[in-house]
């Protein structure tokens, strides 16, 4: 299907149409930034071609050309010998030449009709400086985040993991963008099957354009019709390194400041990387709070709708007067009231996300305070529901992974509908559907709900709670790691320096 | 695909069968009272008084009172609906009251039965017998609260921390159906703008046959169950001196070893703290005196009560039930009824004062 869709692209752009090098060069000359000139010496001359926007011109003039003109050039073979830069190649393969010149190589020919040429690398490397992580900011810990340059990102990981086992398998994806995608894994630790799955899926990608790693994520994910993300993306090199050590596979792509992590599990989406920086008790309680927040966020509005529509018996008698009097003037049934408020919160969030930061803040305040109060005063919503909806929106933002919090907010709507149709029974039915869906999901072929189902007691050490580091001495079972032991636990010697 | 489609469509169609009761579109009855009608021509009918609170947006609570007369209690309910703007629901019922007249003449089981059959009514609904006219009692405004909650709270805190023994729908039914037990219910009365607990109504089967005055409730509770309360008990030591005992913890023990020879011993044990003393100085000897005075006082009242129960042949203390539990083989209810009035029941008290204040 996808193949057919993009077949027209192939026809137009393939260099096979061009018969030889002079023709290719004529073709390239259509662009204004393609430079070509003849360098004439006493008895020899050569031709230089390059894109000035891709080539580091100072480097070219200071460190490459002087070597070429110091003595007359006899043959192309002289060039690799003279230029002290690695990566100089001779080629007559049109496809390769075309690819290299588009990546910032300089073409050198000895005469205007030659079909063979030398290619000298002299790319200009422009990248944003490494900055603080913004989405996954932590108070303690490293303040480095991935940037758009693949080389910088690889550097950030390699310097944290200086072992030869760290392999970076490169694939080029995208017919037009030719994006470099790198699969990172620790040889001998990561499961070969997992690595091969990722490689295979990357190689099978058949699209023209890779805008971002998120596109790759959508293309290689297991169930493309699930609202749940099945791969984690992170902007923290330390998190990427840490999951590599666990035996997971990391995918980086050029032009994207995000790394993909797989295989992953549902509970991993609720663990922040900061959990590993703090004491295990603090970390575990933070995780419990987060899990409570998720359940609260999904269930509280549906339960409100269900109880008010069907189960008035369940409301404690002291709460009754608060609820009834707050709903006294409201013409809408609970479901419409809830949908109205939920939609306005979603509107606010969407408007805030699309606007520049400073305006976005104003929108938040205007929306939250003004619209909320006004709608209560106008008698459109009850103030109890306003509190509930605001709290559940707040709770949904506790999810450490941004993608997941979007999903959580979306999940609430089917629950609302079911709550309206069948009350608490409907909420239960919807919950069953949700569990069934989650059970069906896989991440790179590994069960998504592990260690809860299938139950792997050993992996519970780092799931809902995080046990102390000395218990983290085995790699997660679901990764099927080649080397399951991370380190040997040595019983601690007596630490007391003083004796009574 | 077809299966999924049919599934979704049938589920959506089925939603039409579910009955909705949106919170602000229903009439929640919190208290219901049954009385005999006054008019001559309505003989044999029952008058039902239901109170449904109306919560106003400004926080006020108005109580709507609905009065209807019919032969069956469910019929009364359909008559309520004819004069109410919203449908009646019984899921939030807190208290059901019966007039003394009904309890004494017709028995209340027929009415309790409908409460017990309705699945939306919980078994923790309080039951009570009203001495006052039902309609006046329920039409009285008790302040900015709904009448049901008001009376429920009055009964609830008194049985939790006070001298009232625990009585709700569940307890009533247990006492009613179990062999060798007779139910009892609190007696309430209108006292200007409050509801006062005036004692305990005693039943034989579902018919009220007697009552205990509020001042004897403590003795009854000591005889009936283990409890601890924050109420006080006043002991008259002699003509001038009185002592008030607080924070009472009490236990009862039945000695059933001599049931064969028709002898039952009830042992009561009370722990308390003296908070108030009208005499001069509390010496250990005085404490002993107070303890003894209290023991004698309770023993006397208790024995009077037990004798009263025996003459009326009712067993609200559940002695029969206790005997049944130690009887091997079949326990014959009728035999026990015969034997009970002639049983030699004795009552021994043991009072211990654990504290008598900081200043000695």
Coordinates of C-alpha atoms in Angstrom, one line a residue, chain A residues 105-499:
Chain A
X105 CA 31.4 16.4 0.3
X106 CA 33.4 18.3 -2.2
X107 CA 33.8 16.9 -5.7
X108 CA 37.1 17.2 -7.5
X109 CA 37.5 16.3 -11.1
X110 CA 40.6 16.6 -13.3
X111 CA 38.7 17.5 -16.4
X112 CA 35.3 18.7 -17.3
X113 CA 34.2 15.4 -18.9
X114 CA 35.7 12.9 -16.5
X115 CA 33.3 10.3 -15.1
X116 CA 35.4 9.6 -12.0
X117 CA 35.9 12.0 -9.2
X118 CA 37.4 12.4 -5.8
X119 CA 35.1 13.1 -2.9
X120 CA 36.5 15.0 0.1
X121 CA 34.4 15.4 3.3
X122 CA 34.1 18.9 4.6
X123 CA 30.7 19.1 6.1
X124 CA 29.6 22.1 8.1
X125 CA 28.4 20.9 11.4
X126 CA 25.8 23.3 12.8
X127 CA 24.0 22.1 16.0
X128 CA 22.3 23.7 18.9
X129 CA 24.3 23.5 22.1
X130 CA 23.4 20.9 24.7
X131 CA 20.8 22.4 26.9
X132 CA 18.7 21.5 30.0
X133 CA 16.0 19.0 29.6
X134 CA 12.7 20.8 29.6
X135 CA 10.1 18.0 29.5
X136 CA 11.8 15.7 31.9
X137 CA 13.5 18.2 34.1
X138 CA 14.8 16.9 37.4
X139 CA 16.0 19.0 40.3
X140 CA 18.9 16.7 41.0
X141 CA 20.9 14.8 38.4
X142 CA 22.3 15.6 35.0
X143 CA 21.2 18.8 33.2
X144 CA 22.0 17.6 29.7
X145 CA 19.4 16.9 27.1
X146 CA 19.6 15.5 23.6
X147 CA 19.8 17.9 20.8
X148 CA 18.9 17.7 17.1
X149 CA 22.4 16.5 16.0
X150 CA 22.7 12.7 15.9
X151 CA 26.5 12.9 16.5
X152 CA 26.1 15.0 19.6
X153 CA 23.5 12.7 20.9
X154 CA 25.7 9.7 20.3
X155 CA 28.5 11.5 22.0
X156 CA 26.3 12.1 25.0
X157 CA 25.6 8.4 25.3
X158 CA 29.1 7.1 24.5
X159 CA 30.8 9.3 27.0
X160 CA 28.5 7.8 29.7
X161 CA 29.0 4.2 28.5
X162 CA 32.7 3.9 27.4
X163 CA 32.6 0.2 26.5
X164 CA 33.1 -1.6 23.2
X165 CA 29.9 -3.5 23.7
X166 CA 27.9 -0.4 22.9
X167 CA 26.9 -0.9 19.3
X168 CA 25.4 1.7 17.0
X169 CA 23.7 0.1 14.0
X170 CA 22.9 2.7 11.4
X171 CA 20.0 2.7 9.0
X172 CA 18.9 5.3 6.5
X173 CA 15.2 5.9 6.5
X174 CA 13.0 8.1 4.3
X175 CA 13.3 8.3 0.5
X176 CA 13.5 12.1 0.5
X177 CA 14.9 13.0 3.9
X178 CA 17.5 10.1 4.0
X179 CA 17.4 10.4 7.8
X180 CA 20.1 8.5 9.6
X181 CA 18.6 6.4 12.3
X182 CA 20.8 4.6 14.8
X183 CA 19.9 1.5 16.8
X184 CA 21.9 1.5 20.1
X185 CA 22.3 -1.6 22.2
X186 CA 24.8 -3.4 24.4
X187 CA 26.1 -6.4 22.7
X188 CA 25.9 -9.5 24.9
X189 CA 23.4 -7.9 27.2
X190 CA 20.5 -6.8 25.0
X191 CA 18.4 -9.7 23.7
X192 CA 19.3 -10.4 20.0
X193 CA 15.7 -10.9 19.1
X194 CA 14.7 -7.5 20.4
X195 CA 17.6 -5.8 18.5
X196 CA 16.7 -7.6 15.3
X197 CA 13.1 -6.7 15.7
X198 CA 14.0 -3.0 15.8
X199 CA 16.4 -3.3 12.9
X200 CA 14.0 -5.2 10.8
X201 CA 11.1 -2.8 11.5
X202 CA 13.4 0.2 10.7
X203 CA 14.5 -1.4 7.5
X204 CA 10.9 -2.1 6.5
X205 CA 9.9 1.6 6.9
X206 CA 8.9 2.8 3.5
X207 CA 8.0 6.5 3.6
X208 CA 9.5 9.6 2.0
X209 CA 9.9 11.7 5.0
X210 CA 10.9 11.3 8.6
X211 CA 10.1 14.5 10.4
X212 CA 11.0 13.3 13.9
X213 CA 11.7 10.3 16.0
X214 CA 8.0 10.3 16.9
X215 CA 7.2 9.4 13.3
X216 CA 9.6 6.4 13.6
X217 CA 7.8 5.5 16.8
X218 CA 4.5 5.4 15.1
X219 CA 5.9 3.4 12.3
X220 CA 7.7 0.7 14.3
X221 CA 5.2 0.5 17.2
X222 CA 3.4 -2.9 17.7
X223 CA -0.2 -1.8 17.7
X224 CA -0.6 1.2 15.6
X225 CA -4.3 1.6 16.5
X226 CA -3.8 1.9 20.2
X227 CA -4.0 5.2 21.9
X228 CA -1.4 3.9 24.4
X229 CA 2.3 4.6 23.4
X230 CA 4.2 1.4 23.4
X231 CA 7.7 2.9 23.3
X232 CA 9.0 5.5 25.7
X233 CA 10.6 8.6 24.3
X234 CA 13.1 10.4 26.4
X235 CA 15.2 13.5 26.1
X236 CA 17.6 12.5 28.8
X237 CA 20.9 10.9 27.8
X238 CA 21.3 9.5 31.3
X239 CA 17.9 7.7 31.0
X240 CA 18.9 6.3 27.6
X241 CA 22.1 5.1 29.1
X242 CA 20.4 3.5 32.1
X243 CA 18.0 1.6 30.0
X244 CA 20.8 0.4 27.7
X245 CA 22.4 -1.1 30.8
X246 CA 19.1 -2.8 31.6
X247 CA 19.3 -4.5 28.2
X248 CA 16.8 -2.4 26.3
X249 CA 17.2 -1.0 22.8
X250 CA 17.5 2.7 22.1
X251 CA 16.7 4.3 18.7
X252 CA 18.1 7.7 17.9
X253 CA 17.4 9.6 14.7
X254 CA 19.1 12.6 13.1
X255 CA 17.2 15.8 13.6
X256 CA 15.3 14.7 16.7
X257 CA 16.1 15.5 20.3
X258 CA 14.3 12.4 21.5
X259 CA 15.4 8.8 21.9
X260 CA 13.0 5.9 21.7
X261 CA 13.2 3.1 24.3
X262 CA 11.9 -0.4 23.9
X263 CA 10.7 -2.9 24.9
X264 CA 8.8 -1.1 27.7
X265 CA 6.0 -1.8 30.0
X266 CA 3.0 0.2 31.3
X267 CA 4.4 0.7 34.7
X268 CA 7.5 2.3 33.2
X269 CA 5.4 5.1 31.9
X270 CA 4.6 6.0 35.5
X271 CA 8.1 6.0 36.8
X272 CA 10.0 9.2 36.5
X273 CA 13.7 9.1 36.0
X274 CA 14.1 11.1 39.2
X275 CA 12.8 8.1 41.1
X276 CA 16.3 6.7 40.8
X277 CA 17.9 9.8 42.3
X278 CA 16.1 9.7 45.6
X279 CA 15.8 7.3 48.4
X280 CA 13.7 4.2 47.6
X281 CA 11.0 5.1 50.2
X282 CA 10.6 8.6 48.7
X283 CA 10.6 7.2 45.2
X284 CA 8.1 4.4 46.0
X285 CA 5.7 6.8 47.6
X286 CA 6.0 9.2 44.6
X287 CA 5.1 6.3 42.4
X288 CA 2.1 5.3 44.5
X289 CA 0.9 8.9 44.4
X290 CA 1.2 8.9 40.6
X291 CA -0.7 5.6 40.2
X292 CA -3.4 7.0 42.5
X293 CA -3.5 10.2 40.4
X294 CA -3.9 8.2 37.2
X295 CA -6.8 6.2 38.6
X296 CA -8.3 9.3 40.1
X297 CA -8.0 11.2 36.9
X298 CA -9.6 8.5 34.8
X299 CA -12.4 7.5 37.2
X300 CA -13.5 10.4 39.3
X301 CA -15.6 12.2 36.8
X302 CA -17.3 9.0 35.5
X303 CA -18.0 7.9 39.0
X304 CA -19.5 11.4 39.7
X305 CA -21.8 11.0 36.7
X306 CA -22.7 7.4 37.5
X307 CA -23.6 8.2 41.2
X308 CA -25.6 11.3 40.4
X309 CA -27.4 9.6 37.6
X310 CA -28.1 6.2 39.1
X311 CA -26.8 5.6 42.6
X312 CA -28.1 8.3 44.8
X313 CA -28.0 5.7 47.7
X314 CA -24.2 5.7 47.7
X315 CA -23.9 9.4 48.5
X316 CA -23.2 9.9 52.2
X317 CA -26.0 11.9 53.8
X318 CA -23.7 14.7 54.9
X319 CA -22.6 15.2 51.3
X320 CA -26.1 15.1 50.0
X321 CA -27.1 18.7 50.7
X322 CA -23.8 20.0 49.2
X323 CA -24.4 18.0 46.0
X324 CA -28.1 18.7 45.6
X325 CA -27.9 22.4 46.4
X326 CA -25.0 22.8 44.0
X327 CA -27.0 21.2 41.3
X328 CA -30.2 22.9 42.1
X329 CA -30.1 25.5 39.3
X330 CA -28.4 23.4 36.7
X331 CA -30.6 22.6 33.7
X332 CA -28.2 19.9 32.3
X333 CA -28.1 16.3 33.3
X334 CA -24.8 15.2 35.0
X335 CA -23.3 13.8 31.7
X336 CA -23.7 17.0 29.7
X337 CA -22.5 19.0 32.6
X338 CA -19.4 16.8 32.9
X339 CA -18.8 16.8 29.1
X340 CA -19.1 20.6 29.0
X341 CA -16.5 21.0 31.7
X342 CA -14.2 18.4 30.4
X343 CA -14.3 19.9 27.0
X344 CA -13.6 23.3 28.3
X345 CA -10.6 22.0 30.2
X346 CA -9.4 20.3 27.0
X347 CA -10.0 23.6 25.1
X348 CA -7.9 25.5 27.6
X349 CA -5.1 23.0 27.4
X350 CA -5.1 22.9 23.6
X351 CA -5.2 26.7 23.4
X352 CA -2.4 27.0 25.9
X353 CA -0.3 24.5 24.0
X354 CA -0.7 26.2 20.7
X355 CA 0.1 29.7 22.0
X356 CA 3.5 31.2 22.9
X357 CA 4.4 30.6 26.6
X358 CA 3.5 34.0 27.9
X359 CA 0.1 34.2 26.2
X360 CA -0.5 30.6 27.2
X361 CA -0.2 31.4 30.9
X362 CA -2.7 34.2 30.6
X363 CA -5.1 31.8 28.8
X364 CA -4.7 29.3 31.7
X365 CA -5.6 31.9 34.3
X366 CA -8.4 33.4 32.2
X367 CA -9.8 30.0 31.5
X368 CA -9.3 28.5 34.9
X369 CA -10.6 31.3 37.0
X370 CA -12.9 33.4 34.9
X371 CA -14.7 30.8 32.8
X372 CA -14.9 28.4 35.8
X373 CA -16.4 31.0 38.2
X374 CA -18.6 32.4 35.5
X375 CA -20.1 29.1 34.5
X376 CA -20.9 28.2 38.1
X377 CA -22.5 31.6 38.6
X378 CA -24.4 31.3 35.4
X379 CA -25.8 28.0 36.6
X380 CA -24.3 25.9 33.8
X381 CA -22.1 23.7 36.0
X382 CA -22.0 22.8 39.7
X383 CA -19.1 24.0 41.7
X384 CA -18.5 20.4 43.0
X385 CA -18.0 19.1 39.5
X386 CA -15.7 22.1 38.7
X387 CA -13.5 21.0 41.6
X388 CA -13.5 17.4 40.5
X389 CA -12.7 18.2 36.8
X390 CA -10.0 20.6 37.7
X391 CA -8.4 18.1 40.1
X392 CA -8.6 15.2 37.6
X393 CA -7.0 17.4 34.9
X394 CA -4.3 18.3 37.4
X395 CA -3.8 14.6 38.3
X396 CA -3.4 13.6 34.6
X397 CA -0.4 15.9 34.4
X398 CA 1.5 13.9 37.1
X399 CA 2.4 11.3 34.4
X400 CA 6.1 11.6 33.8
X401 CA 5.8 10.7 30.1
X402 CA 4.0 13.4 28.2
X403 CA 2.5 11.1 25.6
X404 CA 0.8 9.0 28.3
X405 CA -0.9 12.0 29.9
X406 CA -2.6 12.7 26.6
X407 CA -3.8 9.2 26.5
X408 CA -5.0 9.3 30.1
X409 CA -7.1 12.3 29.4
X410 CA -8.6 10.7 26.3
X411 CA -9.5 7.5 28.1
X412 CA -11.8 9.5 30.4
X413 CA -14.4 10.1 27.6
X414 CA -15.4 6.6 26.9
X415 CA -15.6 6.0 30.6
X416 CA -18.0 9.1 30.9
X417 CA -20.2 7.7 28.2
X418 CA -20.4 4.3 29.8
X419 CA -21.0 5.8 33.2
X420 CA -23.9 7.7 31.7
X421 CA -25.4 4.7 30.0
X422 CA -25.1 2.1 32.7
X423 CA -23.9 3.8 35.9
X424 CA -21.2 2.1 37.9
X425 CA -21.8 -1.1 36.0
X426 CA -20.8 0.8 32.8
X427 CA -17.7 2.1 34.5
X428 CA -16.8 -1.5 35.4
X429 CA -17.5 -2.7 31.8
X430 CA -15.3 0.1 30.4
X431 CA -12.6 -0.8 32.8
X432 CA -12.7 -4.4 31.6
X433 CA -12.4 -3.2 28.0
X434 CA -9.4 -1.1 29.0
X435 CA -7.7 -4.0 30.8
X436 CA -8.4 -6.3 27.9
X437 CA -6.9 -3.8 25.5
X438 CA -3.8 -3.4 27.7
X439 CA -3.4 -7.1 28.0
X440 CA -3.4 -7.4 24.2
X441 CA -0.7 -4.7 23.8
X442 CA 3.0 -5.6 23.1
X443 CA 6.1 -3.6 23.0
X444 CA 8.5 -5.0 20.5
X445 CA 6.8 -8.3 20.9
X446 CA 7.1 -8.3 24.7
X447 CA 4.0 -8.2 27.0
X448 CA 3.1 -4.6 27.8
X449 CA 1.5 -5.3 31.2
X450 CA 4.5 -7.3 32.6
X451 CA 5.3 -7.6 35.6
X452 CA 1.6 -7.4 36.6
X453 CA 0.5 -9.8 33.9
X454 CA 2.2 -12.2 33.2
X455 CA 3.1 -11.9 36.9
X456 CA 6.9 -11.7 37.3
X457 CA 7.5 -11.3 41.0
X458 CA 11.2 -10.5 40.5
X459 CA 10.4 -7.6 38.2
X460 CA 8.1 -6.0 40.8
X461 CA 11.3 -4.7 42.4
X462 CA 11.1 -1.8 40.0
X463 CA 7.4 -1.4 39.1
X464 CA 4.8 0.0 41.4
X465 CA 7.4 0.5 44.1
X466 CA 11.1 0.8 43.7
X467 CA 13.2 -1.3 46.0
X468 CA 16.7 -0.3 47.2
X469 CA 19.5 -0.5 44.6
X470 CA 21.0 -3.6 46.1
X471 CA 17.8 -5.5 45.1
X472 CA 18.2 -4.2 41.5
X473 CA 20.9 -6.7 40.7
X474 CA 19.0 -8.6 38.0
X475 CA 17.9 -7.4 34.6
X476 CA 14.1 -7.4 34.0
X477 CA 12.8 -10.8 33.0
X478 CA 10.6 -9.6 30.1
X479 CA 13.7 -8.2 28.3
X480 CA 15.1 -11.8 28.0
X481 CA 18.5 -10.4 28.4
X482 CA 21.5 -12.4 27.3
X483 CA 23.2 -11.6 30.6
X484 CA 20.6 -11.6 33.4
X485 CA 22.9 -10.6 36.2
X486 CA 23.7 -6.9 36.6
X487 CA 26.0 -7.3 39.5
X488 CA 26.6 -9.6 42.4
X489 CA 25.3 -8.5 45.7
X490 CA 28.0 -8.6 48.2
X491 CA 26.9 -8.7 51.8
X492 CA 27.9 -5.6 53.5
X493 CA 30.6 -5.7 56.1
X494 CA 30.1 -4.3 59.5
X495 CA 30.0 -0.6 59.0
X496 CA 30.2 0.5 62.6
X497 CA 33.5 2.1 63.3
X498 CA 33.0 2.3 67.0
X499 CA 32.4 -0.5 69.4

